[in-house]
Short mmCIF file of C-alpha atoms and ligand atoms in Angstrom, two decimals:
data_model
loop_
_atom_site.label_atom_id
_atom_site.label_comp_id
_atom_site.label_asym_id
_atom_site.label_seq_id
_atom_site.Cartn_x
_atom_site.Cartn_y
_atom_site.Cartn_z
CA UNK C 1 20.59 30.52 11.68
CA UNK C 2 18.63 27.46 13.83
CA UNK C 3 18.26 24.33 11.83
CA UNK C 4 14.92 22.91 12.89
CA UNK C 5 14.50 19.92 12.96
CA UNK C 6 10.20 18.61 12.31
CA UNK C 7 8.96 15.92 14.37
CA UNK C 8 5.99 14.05 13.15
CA UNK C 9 3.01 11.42 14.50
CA UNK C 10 0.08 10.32 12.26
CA UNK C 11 -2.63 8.74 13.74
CA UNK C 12 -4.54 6.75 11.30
CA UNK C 13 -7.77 5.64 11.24
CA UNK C 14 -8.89 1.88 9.15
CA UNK C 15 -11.97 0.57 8.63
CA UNK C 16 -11.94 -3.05 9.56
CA UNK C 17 -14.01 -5.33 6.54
CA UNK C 18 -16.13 -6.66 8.75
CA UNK C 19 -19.98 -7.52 6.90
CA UNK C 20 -21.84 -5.71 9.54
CA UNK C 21 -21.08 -2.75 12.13
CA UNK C 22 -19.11 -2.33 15.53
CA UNK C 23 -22.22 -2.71 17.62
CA UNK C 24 -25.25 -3.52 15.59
CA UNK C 25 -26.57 -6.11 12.30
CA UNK C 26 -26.56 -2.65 9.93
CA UNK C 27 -24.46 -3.81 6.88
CA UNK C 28 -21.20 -2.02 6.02
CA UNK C 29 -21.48 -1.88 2.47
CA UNK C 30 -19.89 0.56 0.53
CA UNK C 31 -22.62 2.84 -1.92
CA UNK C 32 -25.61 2.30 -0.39
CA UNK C 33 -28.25 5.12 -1.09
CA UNK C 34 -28.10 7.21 2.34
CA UNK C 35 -29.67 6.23 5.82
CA UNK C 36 -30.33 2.53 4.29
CA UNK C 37 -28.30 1.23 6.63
CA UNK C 38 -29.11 1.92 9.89
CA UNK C 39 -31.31 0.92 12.63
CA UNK C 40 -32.12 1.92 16.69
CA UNK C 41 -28.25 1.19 18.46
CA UNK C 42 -26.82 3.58 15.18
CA UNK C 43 -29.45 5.89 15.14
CA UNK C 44 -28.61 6.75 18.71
CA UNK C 45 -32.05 5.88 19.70
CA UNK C 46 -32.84 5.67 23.23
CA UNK C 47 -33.06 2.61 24.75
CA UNK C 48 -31.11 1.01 21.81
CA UNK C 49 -27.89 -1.20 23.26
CA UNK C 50 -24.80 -1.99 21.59
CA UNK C 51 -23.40 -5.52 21.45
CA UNK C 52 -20.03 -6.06 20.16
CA UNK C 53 -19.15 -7.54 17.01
CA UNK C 54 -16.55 -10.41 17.64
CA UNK C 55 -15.41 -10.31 13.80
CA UNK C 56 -14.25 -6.80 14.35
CA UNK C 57 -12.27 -7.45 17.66
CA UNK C 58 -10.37 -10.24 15.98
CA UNK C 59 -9.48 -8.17 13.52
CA UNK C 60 -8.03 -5.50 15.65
CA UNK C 61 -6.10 -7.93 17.26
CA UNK C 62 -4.94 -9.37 13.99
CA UNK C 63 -3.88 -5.77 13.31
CA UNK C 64 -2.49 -4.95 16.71
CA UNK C 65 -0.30 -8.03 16.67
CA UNK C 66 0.66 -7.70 12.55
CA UNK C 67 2.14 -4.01 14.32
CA UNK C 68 3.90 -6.04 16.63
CA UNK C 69 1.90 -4.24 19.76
CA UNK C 70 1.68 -6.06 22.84
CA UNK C 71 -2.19 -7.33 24.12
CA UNK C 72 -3.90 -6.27 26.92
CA UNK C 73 -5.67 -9.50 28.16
CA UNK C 74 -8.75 -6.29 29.87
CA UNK C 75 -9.51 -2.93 28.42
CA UNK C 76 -12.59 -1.02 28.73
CA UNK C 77 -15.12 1.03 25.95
CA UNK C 78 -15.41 4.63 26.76
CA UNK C 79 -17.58 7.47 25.31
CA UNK C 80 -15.99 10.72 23.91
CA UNK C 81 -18.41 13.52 24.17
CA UNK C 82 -18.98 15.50 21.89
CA UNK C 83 -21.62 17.29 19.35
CA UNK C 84 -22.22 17.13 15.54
CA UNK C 85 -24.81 16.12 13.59
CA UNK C 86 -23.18 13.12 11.95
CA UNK C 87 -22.92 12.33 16.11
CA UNK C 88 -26.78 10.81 16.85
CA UNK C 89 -25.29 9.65 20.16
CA UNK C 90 -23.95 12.51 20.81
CA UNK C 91 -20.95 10.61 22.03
CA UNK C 92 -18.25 8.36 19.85
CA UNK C 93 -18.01 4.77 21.19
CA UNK C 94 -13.51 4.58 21.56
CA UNK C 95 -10.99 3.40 23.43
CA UNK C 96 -9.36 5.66 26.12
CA UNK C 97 -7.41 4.92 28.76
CA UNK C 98 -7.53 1.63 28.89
CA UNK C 99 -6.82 -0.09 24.70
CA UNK C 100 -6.84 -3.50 24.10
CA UNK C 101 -3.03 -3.31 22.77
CA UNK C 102 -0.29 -0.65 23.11
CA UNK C 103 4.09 -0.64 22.30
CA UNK C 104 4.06 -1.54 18.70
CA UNK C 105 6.53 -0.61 16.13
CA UNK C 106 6.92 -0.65 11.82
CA UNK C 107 10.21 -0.88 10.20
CA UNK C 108 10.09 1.67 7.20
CA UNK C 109 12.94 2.36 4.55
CA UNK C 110 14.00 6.30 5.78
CA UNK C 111 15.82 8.40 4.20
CA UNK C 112 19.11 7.52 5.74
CA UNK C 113 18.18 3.63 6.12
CA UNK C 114 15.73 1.35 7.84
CA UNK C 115 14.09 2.83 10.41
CA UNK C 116 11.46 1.90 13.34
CA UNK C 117 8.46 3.85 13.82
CA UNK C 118 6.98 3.42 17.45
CA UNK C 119 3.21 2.70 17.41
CA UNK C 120 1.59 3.88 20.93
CA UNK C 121 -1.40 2.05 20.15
CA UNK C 122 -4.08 0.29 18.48
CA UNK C 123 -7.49 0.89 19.63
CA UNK C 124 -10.70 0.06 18.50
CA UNK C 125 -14.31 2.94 17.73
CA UNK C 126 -16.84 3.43 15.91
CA UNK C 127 -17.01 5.48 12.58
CA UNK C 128 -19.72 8.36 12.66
CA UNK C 129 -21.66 8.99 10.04
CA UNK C 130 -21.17 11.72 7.26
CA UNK C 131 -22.59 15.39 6.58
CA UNK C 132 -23.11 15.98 2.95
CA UNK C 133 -23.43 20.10 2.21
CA UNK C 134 -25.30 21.59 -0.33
CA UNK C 135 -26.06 25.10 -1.41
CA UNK C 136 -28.92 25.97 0.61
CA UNK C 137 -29.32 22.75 3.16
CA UNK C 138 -26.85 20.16 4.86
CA UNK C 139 -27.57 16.72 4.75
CA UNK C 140 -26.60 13.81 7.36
CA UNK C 141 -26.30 10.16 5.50
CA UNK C 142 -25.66 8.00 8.91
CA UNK C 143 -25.16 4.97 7.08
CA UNK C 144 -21.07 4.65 8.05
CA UNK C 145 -22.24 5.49 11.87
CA UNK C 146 -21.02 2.69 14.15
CA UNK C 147 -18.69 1.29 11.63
CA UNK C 148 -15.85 -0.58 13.03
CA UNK C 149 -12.41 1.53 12.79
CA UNK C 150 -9.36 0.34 14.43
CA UNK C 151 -7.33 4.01 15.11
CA UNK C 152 -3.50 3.61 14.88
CA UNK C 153 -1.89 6.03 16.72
CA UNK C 154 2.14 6.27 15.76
CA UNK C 155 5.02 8.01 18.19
CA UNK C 156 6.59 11.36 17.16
CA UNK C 157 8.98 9.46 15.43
CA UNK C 158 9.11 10.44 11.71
CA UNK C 159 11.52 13.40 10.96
CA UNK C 160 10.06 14.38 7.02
CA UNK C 161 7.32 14.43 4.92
CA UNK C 162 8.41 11.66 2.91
CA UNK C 163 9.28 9.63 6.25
CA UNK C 164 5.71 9.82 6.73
CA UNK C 165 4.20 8.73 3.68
CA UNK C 166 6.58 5.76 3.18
CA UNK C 167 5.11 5.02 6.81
CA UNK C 168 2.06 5.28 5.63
CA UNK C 169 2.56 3.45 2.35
CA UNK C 170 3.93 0.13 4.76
CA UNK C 171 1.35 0.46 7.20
CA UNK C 172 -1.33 0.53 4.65
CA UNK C 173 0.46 -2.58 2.58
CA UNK C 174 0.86 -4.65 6.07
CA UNK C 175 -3.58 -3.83 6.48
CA UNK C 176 -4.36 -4.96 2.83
CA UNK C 177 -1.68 -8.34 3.58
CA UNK C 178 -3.61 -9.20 6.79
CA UNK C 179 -7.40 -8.76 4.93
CA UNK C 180 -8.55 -6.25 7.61
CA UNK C 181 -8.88 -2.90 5.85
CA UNK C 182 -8.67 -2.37 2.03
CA UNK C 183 -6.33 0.47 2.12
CA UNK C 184 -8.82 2.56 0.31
CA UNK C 185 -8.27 6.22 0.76
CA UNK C 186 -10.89 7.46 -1.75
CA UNK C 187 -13.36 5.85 -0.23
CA UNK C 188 -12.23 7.16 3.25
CA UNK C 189 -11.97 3.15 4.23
CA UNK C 190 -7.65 4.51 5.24
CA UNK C 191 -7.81 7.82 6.54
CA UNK C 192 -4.70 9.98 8.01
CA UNK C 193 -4.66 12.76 10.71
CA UNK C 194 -1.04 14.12 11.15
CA UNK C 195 0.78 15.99 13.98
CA UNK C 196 3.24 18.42 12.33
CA UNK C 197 6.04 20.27 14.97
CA UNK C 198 9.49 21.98 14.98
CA UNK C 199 12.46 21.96 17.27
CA UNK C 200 15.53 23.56 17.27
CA UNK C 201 18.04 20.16 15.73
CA UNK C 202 19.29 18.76 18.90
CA UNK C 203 16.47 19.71 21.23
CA UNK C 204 14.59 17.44 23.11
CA UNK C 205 11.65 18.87 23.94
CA UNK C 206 8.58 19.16 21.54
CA UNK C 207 7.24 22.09 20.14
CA UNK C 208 4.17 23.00 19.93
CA UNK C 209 1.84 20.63 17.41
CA UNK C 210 -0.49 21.27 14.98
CA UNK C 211 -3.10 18.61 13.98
CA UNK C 212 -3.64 18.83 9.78
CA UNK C 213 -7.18 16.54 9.52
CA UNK C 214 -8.51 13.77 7.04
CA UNK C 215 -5.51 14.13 4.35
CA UNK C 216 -6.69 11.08 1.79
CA UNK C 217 -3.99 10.46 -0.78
CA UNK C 218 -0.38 9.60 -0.20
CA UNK C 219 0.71 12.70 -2.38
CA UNK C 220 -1.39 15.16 -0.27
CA UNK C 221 0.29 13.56 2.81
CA UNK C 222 3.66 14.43 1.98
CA UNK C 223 2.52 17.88 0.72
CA UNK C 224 0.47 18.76 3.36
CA UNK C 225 2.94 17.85 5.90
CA UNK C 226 6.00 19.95 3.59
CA UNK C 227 3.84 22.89 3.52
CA UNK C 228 3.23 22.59 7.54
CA UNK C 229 6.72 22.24 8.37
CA UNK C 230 7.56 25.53 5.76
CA UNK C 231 4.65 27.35 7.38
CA UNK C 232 5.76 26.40 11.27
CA UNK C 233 9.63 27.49 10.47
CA UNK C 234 8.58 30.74 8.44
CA UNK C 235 6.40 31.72 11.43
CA UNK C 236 8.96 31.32 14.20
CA UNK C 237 11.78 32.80 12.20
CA UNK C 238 9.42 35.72 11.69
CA UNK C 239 9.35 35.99 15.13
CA UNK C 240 6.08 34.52 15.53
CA UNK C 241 4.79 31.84 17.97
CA UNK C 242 3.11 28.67 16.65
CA UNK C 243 -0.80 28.09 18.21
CA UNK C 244 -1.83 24.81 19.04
CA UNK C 245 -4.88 23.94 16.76
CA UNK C 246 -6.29 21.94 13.64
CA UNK C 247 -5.34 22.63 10.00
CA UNK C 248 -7.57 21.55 7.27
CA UNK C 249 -5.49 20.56 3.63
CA UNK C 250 -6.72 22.34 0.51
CA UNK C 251 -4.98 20.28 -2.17
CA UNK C 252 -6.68 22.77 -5.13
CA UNK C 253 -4.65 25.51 -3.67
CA UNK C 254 -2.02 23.67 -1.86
CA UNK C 255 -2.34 25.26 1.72
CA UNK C 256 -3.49 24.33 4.63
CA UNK C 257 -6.29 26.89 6.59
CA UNK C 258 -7.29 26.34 10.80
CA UNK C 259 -10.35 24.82 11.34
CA UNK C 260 -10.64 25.14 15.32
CA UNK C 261 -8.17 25.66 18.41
CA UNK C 262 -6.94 21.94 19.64
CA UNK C 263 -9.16 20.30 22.12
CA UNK C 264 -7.59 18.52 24.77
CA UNK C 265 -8.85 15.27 25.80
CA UNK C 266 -10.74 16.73 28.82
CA UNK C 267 -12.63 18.42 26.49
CA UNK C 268 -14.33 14.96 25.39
CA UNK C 269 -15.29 14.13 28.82
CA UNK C 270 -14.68 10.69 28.65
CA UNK C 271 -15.85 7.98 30.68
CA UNK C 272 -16.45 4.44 30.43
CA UNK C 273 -19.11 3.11 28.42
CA UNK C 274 -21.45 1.48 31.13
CA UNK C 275 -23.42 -0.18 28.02
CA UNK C 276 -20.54 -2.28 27.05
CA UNK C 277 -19.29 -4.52 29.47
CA UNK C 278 -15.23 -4.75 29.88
CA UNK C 279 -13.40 -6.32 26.77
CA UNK C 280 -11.28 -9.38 27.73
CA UNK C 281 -9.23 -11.33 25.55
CA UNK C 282 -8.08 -14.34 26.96
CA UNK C 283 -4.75 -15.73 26.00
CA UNK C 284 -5.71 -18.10 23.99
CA UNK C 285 -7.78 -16.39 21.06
CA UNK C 286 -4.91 -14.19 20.78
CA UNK C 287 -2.49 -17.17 20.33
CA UNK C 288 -5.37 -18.38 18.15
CA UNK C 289 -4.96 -15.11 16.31
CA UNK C 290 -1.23 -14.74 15.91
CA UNK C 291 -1.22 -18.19 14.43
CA UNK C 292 -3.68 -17.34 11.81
CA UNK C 293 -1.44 -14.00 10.43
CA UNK C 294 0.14 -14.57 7.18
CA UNK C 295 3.25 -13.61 5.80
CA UNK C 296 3.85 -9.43 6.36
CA UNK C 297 5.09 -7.70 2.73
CA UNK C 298 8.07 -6.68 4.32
CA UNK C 299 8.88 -10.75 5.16
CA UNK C 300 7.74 -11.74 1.55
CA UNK C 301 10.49 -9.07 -0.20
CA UNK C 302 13.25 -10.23 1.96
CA UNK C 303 12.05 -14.33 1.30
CA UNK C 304 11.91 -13.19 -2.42
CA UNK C 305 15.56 -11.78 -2.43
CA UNK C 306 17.11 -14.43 -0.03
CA UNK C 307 15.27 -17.44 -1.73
CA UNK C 308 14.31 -16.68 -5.05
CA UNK C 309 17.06 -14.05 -6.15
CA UNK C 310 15.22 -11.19 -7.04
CA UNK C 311 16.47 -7.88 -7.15
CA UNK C 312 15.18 -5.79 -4.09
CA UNK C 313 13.56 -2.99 -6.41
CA UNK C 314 11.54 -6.37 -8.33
CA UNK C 315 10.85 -7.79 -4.67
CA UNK C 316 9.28 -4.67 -3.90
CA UNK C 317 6.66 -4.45 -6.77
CA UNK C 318 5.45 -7.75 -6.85
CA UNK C 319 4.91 -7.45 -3.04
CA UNK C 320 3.07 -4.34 -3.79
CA UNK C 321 -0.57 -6.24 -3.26
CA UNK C 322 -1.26 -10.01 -2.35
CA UNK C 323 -2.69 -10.87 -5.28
CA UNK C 324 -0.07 -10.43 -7.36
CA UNK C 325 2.36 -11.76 -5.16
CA UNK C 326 0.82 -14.66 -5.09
CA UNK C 327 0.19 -14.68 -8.54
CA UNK C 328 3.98 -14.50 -8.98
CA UNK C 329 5.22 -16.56 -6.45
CA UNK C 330 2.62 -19.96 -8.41
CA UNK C 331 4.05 -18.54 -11.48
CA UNK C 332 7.50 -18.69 -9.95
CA UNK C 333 7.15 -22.70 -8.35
CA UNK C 334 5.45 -23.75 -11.85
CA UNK C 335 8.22 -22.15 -14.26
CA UNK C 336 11.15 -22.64 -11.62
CA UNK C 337 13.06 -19.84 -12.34
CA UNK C 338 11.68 -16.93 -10.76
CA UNK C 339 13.84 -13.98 -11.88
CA UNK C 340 13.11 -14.58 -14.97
CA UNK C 341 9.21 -15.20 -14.05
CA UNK C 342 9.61 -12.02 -12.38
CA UNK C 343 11.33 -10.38 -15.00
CA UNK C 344 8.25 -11.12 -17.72
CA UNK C 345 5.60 -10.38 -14.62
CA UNK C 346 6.67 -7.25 -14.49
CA UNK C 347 7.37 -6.36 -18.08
CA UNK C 348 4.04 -7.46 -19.82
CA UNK C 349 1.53 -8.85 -16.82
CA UNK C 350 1.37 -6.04 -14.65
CA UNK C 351 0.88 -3.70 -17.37
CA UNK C 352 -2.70 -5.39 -17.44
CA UNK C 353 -3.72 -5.43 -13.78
CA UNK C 354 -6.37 -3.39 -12.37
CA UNK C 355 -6.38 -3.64 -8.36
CA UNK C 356 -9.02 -2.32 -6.45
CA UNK C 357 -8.42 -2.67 -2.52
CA UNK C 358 -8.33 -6.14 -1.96
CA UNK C 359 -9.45 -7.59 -5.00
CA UNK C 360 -7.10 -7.80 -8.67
CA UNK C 361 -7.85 -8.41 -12.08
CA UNK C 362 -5.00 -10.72 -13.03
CA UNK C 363 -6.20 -11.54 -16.86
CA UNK C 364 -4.08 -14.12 -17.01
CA UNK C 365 -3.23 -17.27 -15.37
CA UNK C 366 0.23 -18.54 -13.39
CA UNK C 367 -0.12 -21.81 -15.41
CA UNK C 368 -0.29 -19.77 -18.92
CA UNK C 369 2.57 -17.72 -18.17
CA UNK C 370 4.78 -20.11 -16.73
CA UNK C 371 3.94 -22.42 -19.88
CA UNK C 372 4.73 -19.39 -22.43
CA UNK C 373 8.14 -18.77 -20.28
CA UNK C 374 8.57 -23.08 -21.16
CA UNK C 375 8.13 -22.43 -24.77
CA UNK C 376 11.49 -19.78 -24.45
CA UNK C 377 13.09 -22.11 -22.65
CA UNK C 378 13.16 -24.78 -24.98
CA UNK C 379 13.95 -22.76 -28.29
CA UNK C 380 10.60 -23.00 -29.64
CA UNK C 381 9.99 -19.34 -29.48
CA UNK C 382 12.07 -16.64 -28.87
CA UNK C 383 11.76 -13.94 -26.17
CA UNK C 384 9.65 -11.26 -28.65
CA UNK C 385 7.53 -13.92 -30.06
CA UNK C 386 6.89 -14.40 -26.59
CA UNK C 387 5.48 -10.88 -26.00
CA UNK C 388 3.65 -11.44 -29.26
CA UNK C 389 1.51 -14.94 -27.96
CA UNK C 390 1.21 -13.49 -24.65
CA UNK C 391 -0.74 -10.44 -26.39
CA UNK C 392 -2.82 -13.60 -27.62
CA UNK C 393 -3.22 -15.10 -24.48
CA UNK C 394 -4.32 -12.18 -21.88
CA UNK C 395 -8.11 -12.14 -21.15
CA UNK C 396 -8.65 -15.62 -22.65
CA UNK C 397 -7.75 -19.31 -21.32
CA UNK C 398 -5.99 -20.43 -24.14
CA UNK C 399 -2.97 -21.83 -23.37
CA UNK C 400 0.34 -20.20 -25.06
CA UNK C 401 1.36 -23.75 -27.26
CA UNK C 402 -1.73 -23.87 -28.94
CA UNK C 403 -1.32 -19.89 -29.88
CA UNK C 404 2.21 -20.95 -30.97
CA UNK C 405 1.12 -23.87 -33.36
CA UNK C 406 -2.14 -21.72 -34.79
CA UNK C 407 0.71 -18.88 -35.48
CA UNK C 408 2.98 -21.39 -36.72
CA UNK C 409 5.60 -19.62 -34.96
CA UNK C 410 9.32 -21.12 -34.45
CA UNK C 411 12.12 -19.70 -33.50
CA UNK C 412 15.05 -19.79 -35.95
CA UNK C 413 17.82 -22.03 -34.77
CA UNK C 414 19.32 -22.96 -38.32
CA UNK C 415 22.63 -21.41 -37.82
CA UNK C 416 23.26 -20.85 -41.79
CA UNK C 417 19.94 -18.80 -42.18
CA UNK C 418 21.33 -16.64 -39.01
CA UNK C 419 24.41 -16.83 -40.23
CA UNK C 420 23.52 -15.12 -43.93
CA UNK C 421 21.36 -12.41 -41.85
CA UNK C 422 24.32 -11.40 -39.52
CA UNK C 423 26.68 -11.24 -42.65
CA UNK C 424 24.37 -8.98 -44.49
CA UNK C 425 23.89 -6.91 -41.68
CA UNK C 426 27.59 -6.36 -41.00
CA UNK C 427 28.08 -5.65 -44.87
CA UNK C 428 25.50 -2.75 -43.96
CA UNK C 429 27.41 -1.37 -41.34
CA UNK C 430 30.57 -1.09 -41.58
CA UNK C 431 31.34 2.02 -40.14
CA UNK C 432 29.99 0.21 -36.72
CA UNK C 433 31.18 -2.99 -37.30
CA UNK C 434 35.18 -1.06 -37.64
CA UNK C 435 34.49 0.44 -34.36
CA UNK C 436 33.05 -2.64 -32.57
CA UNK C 437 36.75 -4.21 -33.96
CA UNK C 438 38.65 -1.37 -32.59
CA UNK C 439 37.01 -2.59 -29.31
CA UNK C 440 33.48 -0.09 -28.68
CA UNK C 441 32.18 -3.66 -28.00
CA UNK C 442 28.79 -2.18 -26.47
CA UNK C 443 27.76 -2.07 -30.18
CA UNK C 444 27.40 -5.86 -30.24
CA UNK C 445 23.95 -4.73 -29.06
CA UNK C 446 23.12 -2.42 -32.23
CA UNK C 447 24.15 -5.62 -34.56
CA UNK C 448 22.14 -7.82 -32.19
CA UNK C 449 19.18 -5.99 -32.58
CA UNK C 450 19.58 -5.75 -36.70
CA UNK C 451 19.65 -8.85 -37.20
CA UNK C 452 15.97 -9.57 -34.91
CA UNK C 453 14.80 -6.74 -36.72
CA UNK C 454 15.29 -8.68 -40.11
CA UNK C 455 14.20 -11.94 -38.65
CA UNK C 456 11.34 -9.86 -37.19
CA UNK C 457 11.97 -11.41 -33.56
CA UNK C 458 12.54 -15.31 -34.72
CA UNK C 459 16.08 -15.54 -34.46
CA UNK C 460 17.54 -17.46 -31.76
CA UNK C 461 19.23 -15.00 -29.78
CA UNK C 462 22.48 -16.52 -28.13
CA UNK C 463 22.96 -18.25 -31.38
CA UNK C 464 23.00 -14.44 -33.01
CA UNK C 465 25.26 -13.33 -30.58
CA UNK C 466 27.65 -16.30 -31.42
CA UNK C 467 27.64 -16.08 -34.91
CA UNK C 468 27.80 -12.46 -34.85
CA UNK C 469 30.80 -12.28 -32.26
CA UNK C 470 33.25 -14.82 -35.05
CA UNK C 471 31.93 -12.86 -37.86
CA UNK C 472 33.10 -9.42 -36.42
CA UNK C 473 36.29 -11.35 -34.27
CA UNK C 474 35.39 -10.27 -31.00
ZN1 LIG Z 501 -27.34 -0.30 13.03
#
């Protein structure tokens, strides 16, 4: 029996957020009713020229340098030929031989550890537009022709199905951090090609890829790629031979079917664009550029376990999106304790955020929670009357003291009204009150959580825990 051994490169494809397109005014707004946005350059019209837009090369840089990808101070525009009707051109404006940036890499958790993902190269095209089919006629809406993309394109270098969507996962986190892309894949805005192979373990030579096209969730990903790698080692065990070509991803019916035998690049006849003129980015925008990234979401979960003391798995969600993060992190300075800030984020606020690419809905505010966390801290509420006043306080601007004083909440702190609770409760149980004595003291919980239940929540809870542990003599 050979153990094979898959070998795996997705090339991705982003849509930068610029307002307008790659080479024209048309606006890039998402929804528009169909061919609304368009005019002569994307309509392919003759005589129409493209000028580039100098929003979306500096945020391909800002991507190419956020992928740690070194930057080619001249690279050229060149046309790949080919035609469709989404295609007025009949050629894509790309990147070919000569990309603005190339050697990049992404650290991603793998399976057996961190690992670093070579990126070949970040280049920059157009988008064409999009055929919509219907039962008796197809229809072309061009109004996503000549929208800005950058295209990612990642080494052989991931070795499962997972690997690859938790590489996919980062890279898409590290677009949404630097504002260039809104890691949308339902709107097609983050869009994943993959290139699926076997080898015998140990070889070094590739086999023979497949391309699977467009897969647009993070679940499909890792399915689609599974069910390529089970389909390419069936086949050659059989005896078979695997065909270079493209797979399309039916997710209704979980396989994968071949939509057309690979083309290879001479196939495209590229050549450079002679409408655009060469590309050159001197040394200092790109400086200009670097300066201007902010903090990656793989830097903010290490800061947030070196500096704050957060538990890697708690770094990790509230780096999930920036908003939140930096909802946290105000939260965090304001209260001054930010594992427990972290701790109450993530077990009542997130519950209530909607995110949609960039943007959240955070419905409440860093200064409201941090002030309900101040209430806890100084005995005027306990932790479950907090949960209670924050239910008051989401989706309004009231702050949580004034909730507090309207409820007439306080938190019992008179030790002999905790103390006649805890004795009642112990009279109650005495079956688990013998066994906590014979030293099962994990049931200090159970008795803990009596005695809140009878104080509904108001009892101060290390002064339960005291007066329950000389009660019971533990
Ligand atoms: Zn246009």
């Amino acid at each position: 029996m050979t153990a094979w051994e898959p070998v795996i490169g997705l090339e991705v494809h982003a849509q930068l957020l610029t307002r307008t397109k790659a080479f024209c005014g048309c606006s890039t707004a998402y929804g528009a009713p169909p061919n609304t946005q368009v005019c002569p350059v994307c309509l392919g019209l003759p005589g129409a020229l493209p000028v580039l837009n100098g929003e979306a090369v500096r945020m391909a840089v800002r991507t190419a340098l956020a992928l740690s990808c070194t930057i080619k101070p001249h690279s050229r525009f060149a046309r790949k030929n080919y035609f469709y009707p989404d295609l007025p051109k009949g050629y894509q404006i790309s990147q070919y031989d000569e990309p603005f940036s190339e050697r990049g890499h992404l650290v991603i958790e793998g399976e057996g550890g961190e690992r670093r993902i070579g990126i070949t190269r970040v280049h920059m095209e157009e988008d064409a537009g999009k055929n919509v089919h219907g039962a008796s006629v197809s229809v072309v809406d061009l109004n996503r022709a000549g929208v800005p993309l950058v295209e990612i394109v990642g080494e052989p270098d991931l070795r499962s199905a997972t690997e690859a969507a938790e590489y996919l996962r980062v890279l898409r986190d590290v677009l949404v951090f630097i504002g260039v892309n809104d890691g949308n894949l339902e709107e097609g805005s983050f869009r994943c090609d993959a290139n699926v192979s076997i080898r015998p373990a140990g070889a070094k030579e590739l086999g023979t890829r497949v391309e699977l096209k467009n897969i647009n969730s993070f679940r499909f990903v890792e399915r689609a790629i599974a069910h390529e790698i089970n389909r390419q080692t069936a086949l050659v065990e059989g005896g078979g031979r695997v065909v270079q070509e493209t797979r399309g991803w039916k997710e209704g019916e979980g396989t994968s079917y071949s939509l057309r035998s690979k083309e290879e690049a001479q196939d495209y006849r590229y050549f450079p664009d002679p409408d655009l003129p060469p590309l050159v980015l001197d040394a200092m925008f790109v400086e200009e550029v670097r300066a201007s990234l902010p903090e990656l979401p793989r830097d903010k979960r290490d800061r947030f376990v070196r500096e704050m003391g957060l538990t890697p798995q708690a770094a990790g969600v509230l780096t999930g999106h920036p908003r939140v993060a930096a909802f946290f992190e105000e939260a965090a300075t304001l209260h001054g304790q930010p594992a427990r800030v972290a701790n109450f984020v993530q077990s009542e606020v997130l519950r209530d955020v909607t995110t949609h690419g960039l943007a959240a809905t955070i419905p409440v505010t860093a200064r409201q929670v941090a002030g309900l966390l101040r209430l806890v801290d100084a005995g005027t509420i306990s932790g479950k009357q907090a949960k209670e006043v924050y239910a008051k306080i989401v989706g309004s601007d009231r702050m949580p003291e004034d909730v507090v004083a309207e409820l007439g909440m306080q938190q019992v702190s008179d030790a002999s009204a905790i103390e006649e609770v805890c004795r009642r409760v112990v009279e109650q149980n005495p079956k688990q009150a013998e066994q906590l004595r014979a030293g099962k003291t994990a049931l200090l919980g159970f008795f803990v959580g009596q005695v809140m239940k009878e104080t509904k929540g108001s009892a101060n809870p290390q002064l339960v825990n005291d007066v329950l542990r000389r009660l019971l003599g533990i």
